[in-house]
Amino acid sequence: MSDKKLALVTGASRGIGLAIAQRLSADGYRVIGTATSESGVEALRSTLKTSEKSNEAVVLNIADSEQTEAALKELQSQFGTPDVVVNNAGITRDNLFLRLNEGDWNDVLNTNLTGVFRVCKALSKAMLKNKAGSIINISSIIGTTGNAGQANYAAAKAGLEGFTRSLAQEIASRNITVNCVAPGFIQTDMTDVLPETQKEAILATIPGKRFGRVEDIAGAVAFLASDDARYITGQTIHVNGGMNMG
Ligand code: NAP
């Protein structure tokens, strides 16, 4: 078994999660990244150079309670208990409230909020035994500001921040920190689908005058995972170019 610290990053097949996995690997962690499909896992294995760097990639669907429990049990028996857990996986199902159906409400809450609960539930006992660790949840600026067309997503991310503060209080005495990073507008598949006019309108609200890059989020996560952040818990670090300073 490797003597590197072990970091689990959910939703590492692309976007922000991939950048986090690559940054933590560069920082010397052994990284286990997850994707929802076998083909995603194969692609991730080659991106993370798993054989050369002792990283790994596994299938994980946090929307599925049984699969999550089984996959994380197997992960722990194969690789040990993660020192760092980055709950990054997330989805959107945007619609104005009058058109938002219960299916899209439930899908977003089930993945973005209950999915994080499932991952923490499956790993927390072993992490508590280790008396060390960092849990970093990827929230969103929308959890603070709200956004027309994203009532489900805003509710899930605001809930995630409340969950983070509560769990942080429960496990701080075991030397485990729990924090959020809340990205603003970051260029990924999730935001590429937005119409150009909407993107331009958003850009006009960013004092930094550029959209965020995935590396901007990875840097904040790497800090929260590091020894420099051991006395920071229950916090949300906003990384948004000044889009919201509240
Ligand atoms: P993305 O490019 O759409 O990637 C989403 C990732 O989540 C993929 O790796 C995907 O896996 C995974 N995923 C989706 N459903 C999953 C499930 N049920 N179980 C496990 N993994 C699942 O998204 P992103 O923009 O990088 O966003 C990453 C996180 O940042 C999300 O939590 C998002 O809410 C948050 N965020 C993003 C922005 C932004 O501007 N992009 C802003 C604020 C917050 P597959 O590839 O296998 O589908």
mmCIF file of C-alpha atoms and ligand atoms in Angstrom:
data_model
loop_
_atom_site.group_PDB
_atom_site.id
_atom_site.type_symbol
_atom_site.label_atom_id
_atom_site.label_comp_id
_atom_site.label_asym_id
_atom_site.label_seq_id
_atom_site.Cartn_x
_atom_site.Cartn_y
_atom_site.Cartn_z
ATOM 1 C CA MET A 1 0.000 0.000 0.000
ATOM 2 C CA SER A 2 1.214 3.521 -0.867
ATOM 3 C CA ASP A 3 2.373 5.873 1.914
ATOM 4 C CA LYS A 4 0.841 8.834 0.074
ATOM 5 C CA LYS A 5 -2.291 10.420 1.550
ATOM 6 C CA LEU A 6 -5.434 9.096 -0.134
ATOM 7 C CA ALA A 7 -7.893 11.520 -1.766
ATOM 8 C CA LEU A 8 -11.302 10.569 -3.164
ATOM 9 C CA VAL A 9 -12.798 12.927 -5.764
ATOM 10 C CA THR A 10 -16.354 12.226 -6.934
ATOM 11 C CA GLY A 11 -17.293 13.226 -10.479
ATOM 12 C CA ALA A 12 -13.660 13.360 -11.613
ATOM 13 C CA SER A 13 -14.322 12.354 -15.237
ATOM 14 C CA ARG A 14 -14.462 15.965 -16.446
ATOM 15 C CA GLY A 15 -14.786 19.622 -15.515
ATOM 16 C CA ILE A 16 -14.014 20.810 -12.008
ATOM 17 C CA GLY A 17 -13.667 17.296 -10.552
ATOM 18 C CA LEU A 18 -11.011 16.329 -13.093
ATOM 19 C CA ALA A 19 -9.006 19.498 -12.344
ATOM 20 C CA ILE A 20 -9.233 18.779 -8.600
ATOM 21 C CA ALA A 21 -8.072 15.193 -9.112
ATOM 22 C CA GLN A 22 -5.143 16.347 -11.261
ATOM 23 C CA ARG A 23 -4.157 19.058 -8.780
ATOM 24 C CA LEU A 24 -4.255 16.710 -5.779
ATOM 25 C CA SER A 25 -2.230 14.134 -7.719
ATOM 26 C CA ALA A 26 0.348 16.829 -8.567
ATOM 27 C CA ASP A 27 0.412 17.776 -4.867
ATOM 28 C CA GLY A 28 1.447 14.217 -3.982
ATOM 29 C CA TYR A 29 -1.829 12.532 -3.043
ATOM 30 C CA ARG A 30 -2.834 9.117 -4.240
ATOM 31 C CA VAL A 31 -6.109 10.002 -5.981
ATOM 32 C CA ILE A 32 -9.176 7.831 -6.530
ATOM 33 C CA GLY A 33 -11.419 9.562 -9.065
ATOM 34 C CA THR A 34 -14.931 8.470 -9.904
ATOM 35 C CA ALA A 35 -17.129 8.422 -13.022
ATOM 36 C CA THR A 36 -20.654 7.106 -13.520
ATOM 37 C CA SER A 37 -19.759 4.728 -16.388
ATOM 38 C CA GLU A 38 -17.103 2.113 -17.207
ATOM 39 C CA SER A 39 -16.055 4.128 -20.260
ATOM 40 C CA GLY A 40 -15.653 7.214 -18.050
ATOM 41 C CA VAL A 41 -13.520 5.174 -15.653
ATOM 42 C CA GLU A 42 -11.310 3.922 -18.521
ATOM 43 C CA ALA A 43 -10.755 7.466 -19.804
ATOM 44 C CA LEU A 44 -10.066 8.721 -16.281
ATOM 45 C CA ARG A 45 -7.508 5.949 -15.692
ATOM 46 C CA SER A 46 -5.469 7.176 -18.618
ATOM 47 C CA THR A 47 -5.824 10.885 -17.679
ATOM 48 C CA LEU A 48 -4.791 10.230 -14.089
ATOM 49 C CA LYS A 49 -1.916 7.969 -15.234
ATOM 50 C CA THR A 50 -3.099 5.405 -12.724
ATOM 51 C CA SER A 51 -0.373 2.789 -13.229
ATOM 52 C CA GLU A 52 2.505 5.258 -13.062
ATOM 53 C CA LYS A 53 1.158 7.358 -10.175
ATOM 54 C CA SER A 54 -0.744 4.724 -8.160
ATOM 55 C CA ASN A 55 -3.975 6.663 -8.716
ATOM 56 C CA GLU A 56 -7.200 4.788 -9.453
ATOM 57 C CA ALA A 57 -10.614 5.326 -11.018
ATOM 58 C CA VAL A 58 -13.853 3.612 -10.006
ATOM 59 C CA VAL A 59 -17.524 3.662 -10.981
ATOM 60 C CA LEU A 60 -19.705 5.580 -8.534
ATOM 61 C CA ASN A 61 -23.303 6.751 -8.875
ATOM 62 C CA ILE A 62 -24.130 8.848 -5.824
ATOM 63 C CA ALA A 63 -27.792 9.016 -6.893
ATOM 64 C CA ASP A 64 -28.044 5.290 -6.093
ATOM 65 C CA SER A 65 -27.912 4.428 -2.426
ATOM 66 C CA GLU A 66 -27.017 0.728 -2.786
ATOM 67 C CA GLN A 67 -24.385 1.266 -5.478
ATOM 68 C CA THR A 68 -22.740 4.015 -3.439
ATOM 69 C CA GLU A 69 -22.601 1.909 -0.297
ATOM 70 C CA ALA A 70 -21.187 -1.109 -2.142
ATOM 71 C CA ALA A 71 -18.663 0.890 -4.198
ATOM 72 C CA LEU A 72 -17.312 2.775 -1.192
ATOM 73 C CA LYS A 73 -17.085 -0.415 0.886
ATOM 74 C CA GLU A 74 -15.051 -2.024 -1.898
ATOM 75 C CA LEU A 75 -12.939 1.120 -2.274
ATOM 76 C CA GLN A 76 -12.081 1.126 1.428
ATOM 77 C CA SER A 77 -11.167 -2.555 1.449
ATOM 78 C CA GLN A 78 -8.916 -2.119 -1.617
ATOM 79 C CA PHE A 79 -7.295 1.238 -0.949
ATOM 80 C CA GLY A 80 -7.956 2.103 2.712
ATOM 81 C CA THR A 81 -9.711 5.083 4.270
ATOM 82 C CA PRO A 82 -9.504 8.368 2.372
ATOM 83 C CA ASP A 83 -7.715 11.238 4.133
ATOM 84 C CA VAL A 84 -9.422 13.739 1.835
ATOM 85 C CA VAL A 85 -12.935 13.432 0.401
ATOM 86 C CA VAL A 86 -14.028 15.892 -2.272
ATOM 87 C CA ASN A 87 -17.772 15.738 -2.916
ATOM 88 C CA ASN A 88 -17.768 17.345 -6.342
ATOM 89 C CA ALA A 89 -20.280 15.334 -8.416
ATOM 90 C CA GLY A 90 -23.375 17.329 -9.265
ATOM 91 C CA ILE A 91 -26.068 17.930 -11.887
ATOM 92 C CA THR A 92 -28.473 20.633 -13.022
ATOM 93 C CA ARG A 93 -32.051 20.277 -14.258
ATOM 94 C CA ASP A 94 -32.918 23.950 -14.803
ATOM 95 C CA ASN A 95 -36.428 25.279 -15.333
ATOM 96 C CA LEU A 96 -38.508 28.218 -14.200
ATOM 97 C CA PHE A 97 -40.457 27.258 -11.103
ATOM 98 C CA LEU A 98 -43.861 27.107 -12.827
ATOM 99 C CA ARG A 99 -42.455 24.516 -15.242
ATOM 100 C CA LEU A 100 -40.251 22.697 -12.737
ATOM 101 C CA ASN A 101 -41.626 19.203 -12.199
ATOM 102 C CA GLU A 102 -41.161 16.995 -9.162
ATOM 103 C CA GLY A 103 -38.903 14.609 -11.069
ATOM 104 C CA ASP A 104 -36.343 17.363 -11.806
ATOM 105 C CA TRP A 105 -36.644 18.640 -8.232
ATOM 106 C CA ASN A 106 -36.009 15.158 -6.828
ATOM 107 C CA ASP A 107 -33.144 14.324 -9.223
ATOM 108 C CA VAL A 108 -31.178 17.423 -8.242
ATOM 109 C CA LEU A 109 -31.821 17.052 -4.502
ATOM 110 C CA ASN A 110 -31.065 13.319 -4.676
ATOM 111 C CA THR A 111 -27.714 13.802 -6.431
ATOM 112 C CA ASN A 112 -26.416 17.140 -5.149
ATOM 113 C CA LEU A 113 -27.528 16.842 -1.523
ATOM 114 C CA THR A 114 -28.515 13.280 -0.591
ATOM 115 C CA GLY A 115 -25.616 11.970 -2.703
ATOM 116 C CA VAL A 116 -23.155 13.832 -0.470
ATOM 117 C CA PHE A 117 -24.940 12.476 2.616
ATOM 118 C CA ARG A 118 -24.490 8.945 1.213
ATOM 119 C CA VAL A 119 -20.766 9.387 0.565
ATOM 120 C CA CYS A 120 -20.148 10.900 4.018
ATOM 121 C CA LYS A 121 -22.240 8.188 5.661
ATOM 122 C CA ALA A 122 -20.252 5.423 3.976
ATOM 123 C CA LEU A 123 -16.855 6.876 4.919
ATOM 124 C CA SER A 124 -17.319 8.748 8.177
ATOM 125 C CA LYS A 125 -16.971 5.808 10.597
ATOM 126 C CA ALA A 126 -13.534 4.876 9.270
ATOM 127 C CA MET A 127 -12.467 8.523 9.052
ATOM 128 C CA LEU A 128 -13.520 9.060 12.677
ATOM 129 C CA LYS A 129 -11.400 6.074 13.676
ATOM 130 C CA ASN A 130 -8.412 7.617 11.870
ATOM 131 C CA LYS A 131 -8.938 10.867 13.782
ATOM 132 C CA ALA A 132 -7.832 12.868 10.748
ATOM 133 C CA GLY A 133 -9.238 14.066 7.472
ATOM 134 C CA SER A 134 -10.758 16.760 5.316
ATOM 135 C CA ILE A 135 -14.167 16.687 3.674
ATOM 136 C CA ILE A 136 -14.625 19.321 0.980
ATOM 137 C CA ASN A 137 -18.044 19.794 -0.581
ATOM 138 C CA ILE A 138 -18.442 21.658 -3.859
ATOM 139 C CA SER A 139 -21.362 24.008 -3.423
ATOM 140 C CA SER A 140 -22.201 26.975 -5.687
ATOM 141 C CA ILE A 141 -22.653 30.731 -5.621
ATOM 142 C CA ILE A 142 -26.312 29.905 -6.389
ATOM 143 C CA GLY A 143 -26.709 28.392 -2.892
ATOM 144 C CA THR A 144 -26.183 31.929 -1.542
ATOM 145 C CA THR A 145 -27.753 34.156 -4.204
ATOM 146 C CA GLY A 146 -30.484 31.903 -5.607
ATOM 147 C CA ASN A 147 -31.142 32.077 -9.349
ATOM 148 C CA ALA A 148 -34.249 32.229 -11.502
ATOM 149 C CA GLY A 149 -34.610 28.826 -13.155
ATOM 150 C CA GLN A 150 -32.564 26.992 -10.541
ATOM 151 C CA ALA A 151 -34.837 26.601 -7.481
ATOM 152 C CA ASN A 152 -33.938 22.909 -7.200
ATOM 153 C CA TYR A 153 -30.195 23.511 -7.573
ATOM 154 C CA ALA A 154 -30.189 26.497 -5.176
ATOM 155 C CA ALA A 155 -32.101 24.492 -2.566
ATOM 156 C CA ALA A 156 -29.659 21.581 -2.861
ATOM 157 C CA LYS A 157 -26.560 23.782 -2.608
ATOM 158 C CA ALA A 158 -27.914 25.883 0.286
ATOM 159 C CA GLY A 159 -28.808 22.589 2.003
ATOM 160 C CA LEU A 160 -25.300 21.302 1.340
ATOM 161 C CA GLU A 161 -23.805 24.319 3.130
ATOM 162 C CA GLY A 162 -26.076 23.758 6.162
ATOM 163 C CA PHE A 163 -25.160 20.074 6.153
ATOM 164 C CA THR A 164 -21.474 21.034 6.015
ATOM 165 C CA ARG A 165 -21.709 23.310 9.057
ATOM 166 C CA SER A 166 -23.582 20.671 11.069
ATOM 167 C CA LEU A 167 -21.258 17.799 10.233
ATOM 168 C CA ALA A 168 -18.270 20.082 10.907
ATOM 169 C CA GLN A 169 -19.536 20.677 14.452
ATOM 170 C CA GLU A 170 -20.081 16.977 15.076
ATOM 171 C CA ILE A 171 -16.639 15.785 14.001
ATOM 172 C CA ALA A 172 -14.280 18.705 14.664
ATOM 173 C CA SER A 173 -13.061 17.080 17.888
ATOM 174 C CA ARG A 174 -11.829 14.103 15.825
ATOM 175 C CA ASN A 175 -9.587 16.393 13.789
ATOM 176 C CA ILE A 176 -11.777 16.169 10.683
ATOM 177 C CA THR A 177 -12.600 19.421 8.900
ATOM 178 C CA VAL A 178 -15.690 19.857 6.725
ATOM 179 C CA ASN A 179 -15.861 22.841 4.386
ATOM 180 C CA CYS A 180 -17.418 24.003 1.126
ATOM 181 C CA VAL A 181 -15.930 25.634 -1.922
ATOM 182 C CA ALA A 182 -18.600 27.646 -3.758
ATOM 183 C CA PRO A 183 -17.652 28.302 -7.399
ATOM 184 C CA GLY A 184 -19.104 31.196 -9.367
ATOM 185 C CA PHE A 185 -19.329 30.712 -13.145
ATOM 186 C CA ILE A 186 -16.711 28.166 -14.220
ATOM 187 C CA GLN A 187 -16.214 27.081 -17.844
ATOM 188 C CA THR A 188 -17.236 23.394 -18.007
ATOM 189 C CA ASP A 189 -19.813 21.169 -19.753
ATOM 190 C CA MET A 190 -22.331 22.328 -17.118
ATOM 191 C CA THR A 191 -22.120 25.982 -18.212
ATOM 192 C CA ASP A 192 -21.308 25.407 -21.922
ATOM 193 C CA VAL A 193 -24.972 24.604 -22.541
ATOM 194 C CA LEU A 194 -26.122 28.114 -21.580
ATOM 195 C CA PRO A 195 -27.092 30.495 -24.422
ATOM 196 C CA GLU A 196 -24.403 33.043 -25.430
ATOM 197 C CA THR A 197 -26.655 35.973 -24.445
ATOM 198 C CA GLN A 198 -26.970 34.567 -20.932
ATOM 199 C CA LYS A 199 -23.204 34.028 -20.713
ATOM 200 C CA GLU A 200 -22.576 37.647 -21.774
ATOM 201 C CA ALA A 201 -25.043 38.893 -19.157
ATOM 202 C CA ILE A 202 -23.273 36.846 -16.482
ATOM 203 C CA LEU A 203 -19.823 38.062 -17.590
ATOM 204 C CA ALA A 204 -20.998 41.651 -17.127
ATOM 205 C CA THR A 205 -21.630 40.894 -13.420
ATOM 206 C CA ILE A 206 -18.090 39.593 -12.747
ATOM 207 C CA PRO A 207 -15.711 42.320 -11.502
ATOM 208 C CA GLY A 208 -12.772 40.018 -12.397
ATOM 209 C CA LYS A 209 -13.977 40.314 -16.059
ATOM 210 C CA ARG A 210 -13.484 36.653 -16.862
ATOM 211 C CA PHE A 211 -15.214 33.345 -16.273
ATOM 212 C CA GLY A 212 -13.611 31.050 -13.743
ATOM 213 C CA ARG A 213 -11.274 28.246 -14.759
ATOM 214 C CA VAL A 214 -11.440 24.779 -13.272
ATOM 215 C CA GLU A 215 -7.942 25.352 -11.850
ATOM 216 C CA ASP A 216 -9.291 28.284 -9.778
ATOM 217 C CA ILE A 217 -11.508 25.824 -7.886
ATOM 218 C CA ALA A 218 -8.837 23.130 -7.662
ATOM 219 C CA GLY A 219 -6.508 25.613 -5.945
ATOM 220 C CA ALA A 220 -9.039 26.388 -3.209
ATOM 221 C CA VAL A 221 -9.705 22.673 -2.679
ATOM 222 C CA ALA A 222 -5.970 21.940 -2.460
ATOM 223 C CA PHE A 223 -5.642 24.623 0.218
ATOM 224 C CA LEU A 224 -8.537 23.238 2.297
ATOM 225 C CA ALA A 225 -7.014 19.751 2.038
ATOM 226 C CA SER A 226 -3.590 20.969 3.142
ATOM 227 C CA ASP A 227 -2.070 21.196 6.619
ATOM 228 C CA ASP A 228 -2.337 25.015 6.359
ATOM 229 C CA ALA A 229 -6.132 24.709 6.681
ATOM 230 C CA ARG A 230 -6.349 22.434 9.742
ATOM 231 C CA TYR A 231 -8.019 25.165 11.845
ATOM 232 C CA ILE A 232 -10.635 26.026 9.199
ATOM 233 C CA THR A 233 -13.926 24.145 9.460
ATOM 234 C CA GLY A 234 -17.609 24.694 8.713
ATOM 235 C CA GLN A 235 -16.742 27.418 6.195
ATOM 236 C CA THR A 236 -17.679 28.181 2.627
ATOM 237 C CA ILE A 237 -14.918 29.661 0.482
ATOM 238 C CA HIS A 238 -16.358 31.578 -2.466
ATOM 239 C CA VAL A 239 -14.317 31.478 -5.675
ATOM 240 C CA ASN A 240 -16.176 33.701 -8.112
ATOM 241 C CA GLY A 241 -14.065 36.619 -9.375
ATOM 242 C CA GLY A 242 -16.077 38.953 -7.160
ATOM 243 C CA MET A 243 -19.450 38.029 -8.715
ATOM 244 C CA ASN A 244 -20.910 37.958 -5.213
ATOM 245 C CA MET A 245 -19.143 39.337 -2.167
ATOM 246 C CA GLY A 246 -21.895 38.859 0.425
HETATM 247 P P1 NAP B 1 -19.786 18.707 -15.156
HETATM 248 O O1 NAP B 1 -18.718 19.163 -16.086
HETATM 249 O O2 NAP B 1 -21.176 18.571 -15.647
HETATM 250 O O3 NAP B 1 -19.300 17.316 -14.477
HETATM 251 C C1 NAP B 1 -20.133 16.692 -13.548
HETATM 252 C C2 NAP B 1 -19.414 15.518 -12.932
HETATM 253 O O4 NAP B 1 -20.301 14.911 -11.968
HETATM 254 C C3 NAP B 1 -19.062 14.438 -13.949
HETATM 255 O O5 NAP B 1 -17.834 13.865 -13.582
HETATM 256 C C4 NAP B 1 -20.191 13.431 -13.784
HETATM 257 O O6 NAP B 1 -19.827 12.103 -14.111
HETATM 258 C C5 NAP B 1 -20.444 13.534 -12.289
HETATM 259 N N1 NAP B 1 -21.767 13.046 -11.908
HETATM 260 C C6 NAP B 1 -22.972 13.455 -12.375
HETATM 261 N N2 NAP B 1 -23.962 12.739 -11.794
HETATM 262 C C7 NAP B 1 -23.361 11.875 -10.944
HETATM 263 C C8 NAP B 1 -23.827 10.863 -10.076
HETATM 264 N N3 NAP B 1 -25.137 10.567 -9.960
HETATM 265 N N4 NAP B 1 -22.924 10.151 -9.358
HETATM 266 C C9 NAP B 1 -21.607 10.416 -9.448
HETATM 267 N N5 NAP B 1 -21.096 11.330 -10.286
HETATM 268 C C10 NAP B 1 -21.967 12.058 -11.020
HETATM 269 O O7 NAP B 1 -19.896 19.680 -13.891
HETATM 270 P P2 NAP B 1 -18.875 20.786 -13.299
HETATM 271 O O8 NAP B 1 -19.216 22.085 -13.907
HETATM 272 O O9 NAP B 1 -17.487 20.282 -13.358
HETATM 273 O O10 NAP B 1 -19.408 20.830 -11.796
HETATM 274 C C11 NAP B 1 -18.790 20.121 -10.741
HETATM 275 C C12 NAP B 1 -19.394 20.590 -9.415
HETATM 276 O O11 NAP B 1 -19.228 22.001 -9.301
HETATM 277 C C13 NAP B 1 -20.898 20.336 -9.303
HETATM 278 O O12 NAP B 1 -21.216 19.989 -7.967
HETATM 279 C C14 NAP B 1 -21.508 21.681 -9.646
HETATM 280 O O13 NAP B 1 -22.773 21.854 -9.082
HETATM 281 C C15 NAP B 1 -20.474 22.619 -9.059
HETATM 282 N N6 NAP B 1 -20.487 23.954 -9.645
HETATM 283 C C16 NAP B 1 -20.168 24.176 -10.956
HETATM 284 C C17 NAP B 1 -20.184 25.464 -11.445
HETATM 285 C C18 NAP B 1 -19.823 25.808 -12.876
HETATM 286 O O14 NAP B 1 -19.907 27.001 -13.239
HETATM 287 N N7 NAP B 1 -19.407 24.866 -13.697
HETATM 288 C C19 NAP B 1 -20.550 26.528 -10.629
HETATM 289 C C20 NAP B 1 -20.872 26.276 -9.295
HETATM 290 C C21 NAP B 1 -20.837 24.988 -8.822
HETATM 291 P P3 NAP B 1 -20.023 11.509 -15.617
HETATM 292 O O15 NAP B 1 -18.983 12.166 -16.483
HETATM 293 O O16 NAP B 1 -19.792 10.054 -15.458
HETATM 294 O O17 NAP B 1 -21.410 11.882 -16.022
#
